[in-house]
Short mmCIF file of C-alpha atoms in Angstrom, two decimals:
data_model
loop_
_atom_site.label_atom_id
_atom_site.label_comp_id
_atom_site.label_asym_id
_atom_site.label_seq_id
_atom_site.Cartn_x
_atom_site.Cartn_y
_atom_site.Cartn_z
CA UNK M 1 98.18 134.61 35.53
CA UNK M 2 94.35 133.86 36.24
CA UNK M 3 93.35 130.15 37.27
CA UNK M 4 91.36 130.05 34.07
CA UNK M 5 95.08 130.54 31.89
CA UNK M 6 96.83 128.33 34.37
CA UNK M 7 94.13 125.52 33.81
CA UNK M 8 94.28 126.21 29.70
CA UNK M 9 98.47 125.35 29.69
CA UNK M 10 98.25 122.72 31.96
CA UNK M 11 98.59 119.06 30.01
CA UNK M 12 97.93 116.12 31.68
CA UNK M 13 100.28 113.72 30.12
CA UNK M 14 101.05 109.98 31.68
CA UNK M 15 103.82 109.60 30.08
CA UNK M 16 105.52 112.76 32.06
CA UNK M 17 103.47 111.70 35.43
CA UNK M 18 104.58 108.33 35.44
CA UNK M 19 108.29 109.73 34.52
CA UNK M 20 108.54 111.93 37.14
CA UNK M 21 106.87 109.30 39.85
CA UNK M 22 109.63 107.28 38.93
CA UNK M 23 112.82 110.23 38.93
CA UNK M 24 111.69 112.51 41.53
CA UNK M 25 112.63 110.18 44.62
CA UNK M 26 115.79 109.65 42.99
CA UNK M 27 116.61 113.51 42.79
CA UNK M 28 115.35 114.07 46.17
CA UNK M 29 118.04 111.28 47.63
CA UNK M 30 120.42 112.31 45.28
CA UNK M 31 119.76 116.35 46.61
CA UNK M 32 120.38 114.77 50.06
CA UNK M 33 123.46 112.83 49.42
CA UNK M 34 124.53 115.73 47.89
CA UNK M 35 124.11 118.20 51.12
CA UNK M 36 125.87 115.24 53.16
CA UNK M 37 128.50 114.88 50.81
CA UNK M 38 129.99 118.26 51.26
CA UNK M 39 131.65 117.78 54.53
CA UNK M 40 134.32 115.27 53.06
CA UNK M 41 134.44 116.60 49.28
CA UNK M 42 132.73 118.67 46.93
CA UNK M 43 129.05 119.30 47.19
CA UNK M 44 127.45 120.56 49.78
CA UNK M 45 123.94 122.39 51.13
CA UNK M 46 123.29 125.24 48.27
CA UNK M 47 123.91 122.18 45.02
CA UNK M 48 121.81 119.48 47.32
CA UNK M 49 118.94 122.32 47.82
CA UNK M 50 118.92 123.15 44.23
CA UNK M 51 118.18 119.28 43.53
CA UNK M 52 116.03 118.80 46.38
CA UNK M 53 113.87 122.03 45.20
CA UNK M 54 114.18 120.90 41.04
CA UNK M 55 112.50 117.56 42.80
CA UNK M 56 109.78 119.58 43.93
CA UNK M 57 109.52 121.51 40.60
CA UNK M 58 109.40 118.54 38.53
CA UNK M 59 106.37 117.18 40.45
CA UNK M 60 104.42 120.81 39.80
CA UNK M 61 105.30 120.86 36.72
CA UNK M 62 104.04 117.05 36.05
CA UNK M 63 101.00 117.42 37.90
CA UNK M 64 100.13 120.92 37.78
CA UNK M 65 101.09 124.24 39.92
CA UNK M 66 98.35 124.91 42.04
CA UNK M 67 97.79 120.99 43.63
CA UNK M 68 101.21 120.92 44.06
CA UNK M 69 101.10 124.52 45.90
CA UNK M 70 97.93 123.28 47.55
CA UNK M 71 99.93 120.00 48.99
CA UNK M 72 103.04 122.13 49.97
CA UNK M 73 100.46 125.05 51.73
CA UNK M 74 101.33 125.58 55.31
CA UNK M 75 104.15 125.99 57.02
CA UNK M 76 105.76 123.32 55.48
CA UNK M 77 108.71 125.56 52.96
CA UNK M 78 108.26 128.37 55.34
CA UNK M 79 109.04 126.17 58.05
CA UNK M 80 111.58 125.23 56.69
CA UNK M 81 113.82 128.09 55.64
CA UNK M 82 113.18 128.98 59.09
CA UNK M 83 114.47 125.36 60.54
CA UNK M 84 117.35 125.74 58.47
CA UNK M 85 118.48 129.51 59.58
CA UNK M 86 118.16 128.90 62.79
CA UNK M 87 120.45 125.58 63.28
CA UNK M 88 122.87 127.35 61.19
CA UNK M 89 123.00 130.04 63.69
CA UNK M 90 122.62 127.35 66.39
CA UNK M 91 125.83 125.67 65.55
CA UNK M 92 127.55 128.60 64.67
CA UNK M 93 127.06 130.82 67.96
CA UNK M 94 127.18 127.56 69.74
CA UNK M 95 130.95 126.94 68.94
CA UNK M 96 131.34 131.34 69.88
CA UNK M 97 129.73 129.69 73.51
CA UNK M 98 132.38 127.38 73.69
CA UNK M 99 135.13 129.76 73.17
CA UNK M 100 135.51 129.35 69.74
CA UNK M 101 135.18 131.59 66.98
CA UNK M 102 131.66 131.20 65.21
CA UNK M 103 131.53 127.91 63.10
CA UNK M 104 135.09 126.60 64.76
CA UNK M 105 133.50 123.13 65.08
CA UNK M 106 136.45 122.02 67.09
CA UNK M 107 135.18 124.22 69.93
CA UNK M 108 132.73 121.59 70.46
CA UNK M 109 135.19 119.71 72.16
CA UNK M 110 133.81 116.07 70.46
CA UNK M 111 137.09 115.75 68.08
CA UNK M 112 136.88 114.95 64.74
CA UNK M 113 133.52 112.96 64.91
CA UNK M 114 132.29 116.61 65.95
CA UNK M 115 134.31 118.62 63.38
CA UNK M 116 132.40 115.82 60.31
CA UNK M 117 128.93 115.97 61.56
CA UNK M 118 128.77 119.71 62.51
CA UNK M 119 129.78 120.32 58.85
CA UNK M 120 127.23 117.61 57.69
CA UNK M 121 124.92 120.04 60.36
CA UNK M 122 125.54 122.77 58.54
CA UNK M 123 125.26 121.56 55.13
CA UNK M 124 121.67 119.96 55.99
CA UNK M 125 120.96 123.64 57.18
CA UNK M 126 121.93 125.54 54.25
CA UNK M 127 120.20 123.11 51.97
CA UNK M 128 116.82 123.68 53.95
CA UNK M 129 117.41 127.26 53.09
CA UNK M 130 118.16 127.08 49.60
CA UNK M 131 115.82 124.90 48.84
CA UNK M 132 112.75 126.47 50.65
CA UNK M 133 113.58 130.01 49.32
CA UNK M 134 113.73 128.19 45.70
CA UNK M 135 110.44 126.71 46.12
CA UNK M 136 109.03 129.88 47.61
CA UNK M 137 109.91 131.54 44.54
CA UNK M 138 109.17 129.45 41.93
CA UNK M 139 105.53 129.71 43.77
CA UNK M 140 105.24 133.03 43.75
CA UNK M 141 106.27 134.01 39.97
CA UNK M 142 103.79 131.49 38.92
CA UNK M 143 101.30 132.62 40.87
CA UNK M 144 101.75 136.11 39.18
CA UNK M 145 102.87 138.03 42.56
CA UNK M 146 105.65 139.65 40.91
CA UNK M 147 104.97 141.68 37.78
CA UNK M 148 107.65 142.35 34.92
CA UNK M 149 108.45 145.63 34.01
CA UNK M 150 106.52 147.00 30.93
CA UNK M 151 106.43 150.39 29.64
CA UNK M 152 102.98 151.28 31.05
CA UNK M 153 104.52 150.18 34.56
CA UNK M 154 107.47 152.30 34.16
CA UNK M 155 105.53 155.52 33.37
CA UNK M 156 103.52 155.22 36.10
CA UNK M 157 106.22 154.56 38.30
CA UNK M 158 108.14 157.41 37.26
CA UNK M 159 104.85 159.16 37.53
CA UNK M 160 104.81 158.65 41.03
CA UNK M 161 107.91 159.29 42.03
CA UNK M 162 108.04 162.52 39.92
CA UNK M 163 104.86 163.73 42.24
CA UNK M 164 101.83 162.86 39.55
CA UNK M 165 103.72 162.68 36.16
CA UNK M 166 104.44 166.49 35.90
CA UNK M 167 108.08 166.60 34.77
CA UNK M 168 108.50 170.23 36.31
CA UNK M 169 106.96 169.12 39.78
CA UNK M 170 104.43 171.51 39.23
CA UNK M 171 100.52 171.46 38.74
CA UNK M 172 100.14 172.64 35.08
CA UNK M 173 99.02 169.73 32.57
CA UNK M 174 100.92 171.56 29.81
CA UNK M 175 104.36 170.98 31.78
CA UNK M 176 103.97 167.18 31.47
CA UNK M 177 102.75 167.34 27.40
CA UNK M 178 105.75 169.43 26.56
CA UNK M 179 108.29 167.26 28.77
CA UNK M 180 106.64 164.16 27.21
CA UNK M 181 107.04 165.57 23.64
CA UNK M 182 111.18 166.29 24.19
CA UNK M 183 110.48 170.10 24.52
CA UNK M 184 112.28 172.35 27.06
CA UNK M 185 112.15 172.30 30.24
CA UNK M 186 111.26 175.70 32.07
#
């Protein structure tokens, strides 16, 4: 999509602005609780990221994609993802350190109080991930890096693969009409 069609479909409405000032922090916290929440019960880091990212969605989709890409820019999601995969591996290799098997929180050695907050660790960690890789992709569709399959697409890419759209492999330009049309093959 070119800036000049993402401009024409964007509608500045107050109504939806002022909504979403008002119900994105409470989606964020709620995302958060909701990563924290699944060391004691259900929940946990994959349904907190999805809220924590749909927080971040609702404020590009009340005040537009690109300032909202433009304010996230950076390292910031990437950063992120990145944060989150490595204290999961952190915690996990660190209990393999301690003679444990990897994620066997009681390796730690710190008891229950360890076994709660290295889940609530891990949890934080996975939610990082999800969340980042959602934002990442919401991003990217709408900024037209990934393009659906039409049928123009598909010839070409069979095209290519078939070495320059002759269905015989050959040179000849009457191969590909007659292969096209549903004749023989030779």
């Amino acid at each position: 999509m070119s800036h000049a069609d993402s401009d024409r479909t964007y509608v500045e409405s107050t109504i939806i602005m002022t909504t979403v000032r008002v119900v994105a922090p409470f989606v964020f916290t709620f995302g958060v609780f909701v990563m924290f929440h699944g060391a004691s019960s259900a929940g946990g880091g994959f349904q907190g990221g999805v809220l924590v990212a749909a927080a971040v969605l609702l404020l590009a989709f009340a005040f537009g994609i690109e300032p909202t890409r433009a304010w996230l820019e950076g390292p910031l999601v990437k950063s992120s993802i990145a944060v989150g995969g490595a204290t999961f591996a952190f915690v996990g290799l660190g209990a393999l350190l301690g003679s444990g098997a990897f994620l066997e929180y009681e390796a730690y050695g710190l008891g229950t109080f360890g076994v709660k907050y290295g889940i609530e660790l891990v949890e934080l960690a996975i939610g990082a991930i999800v969340s980042g890789v959602l934002i990442s992709l919401f991003f990217s569709l709408a900024s037209g890096d990934f393009q659906a399959a039409t049928p123009g697409n598909a010839a070409e890419e069979s095209d290519a693969e078939n070495g320059g759209g002759d269905v015989n492999g050959g040179d000849s330009g009457t191969d590909t009409a007659v292969g096209a049309a549903g004749g023989e093959r030779a």
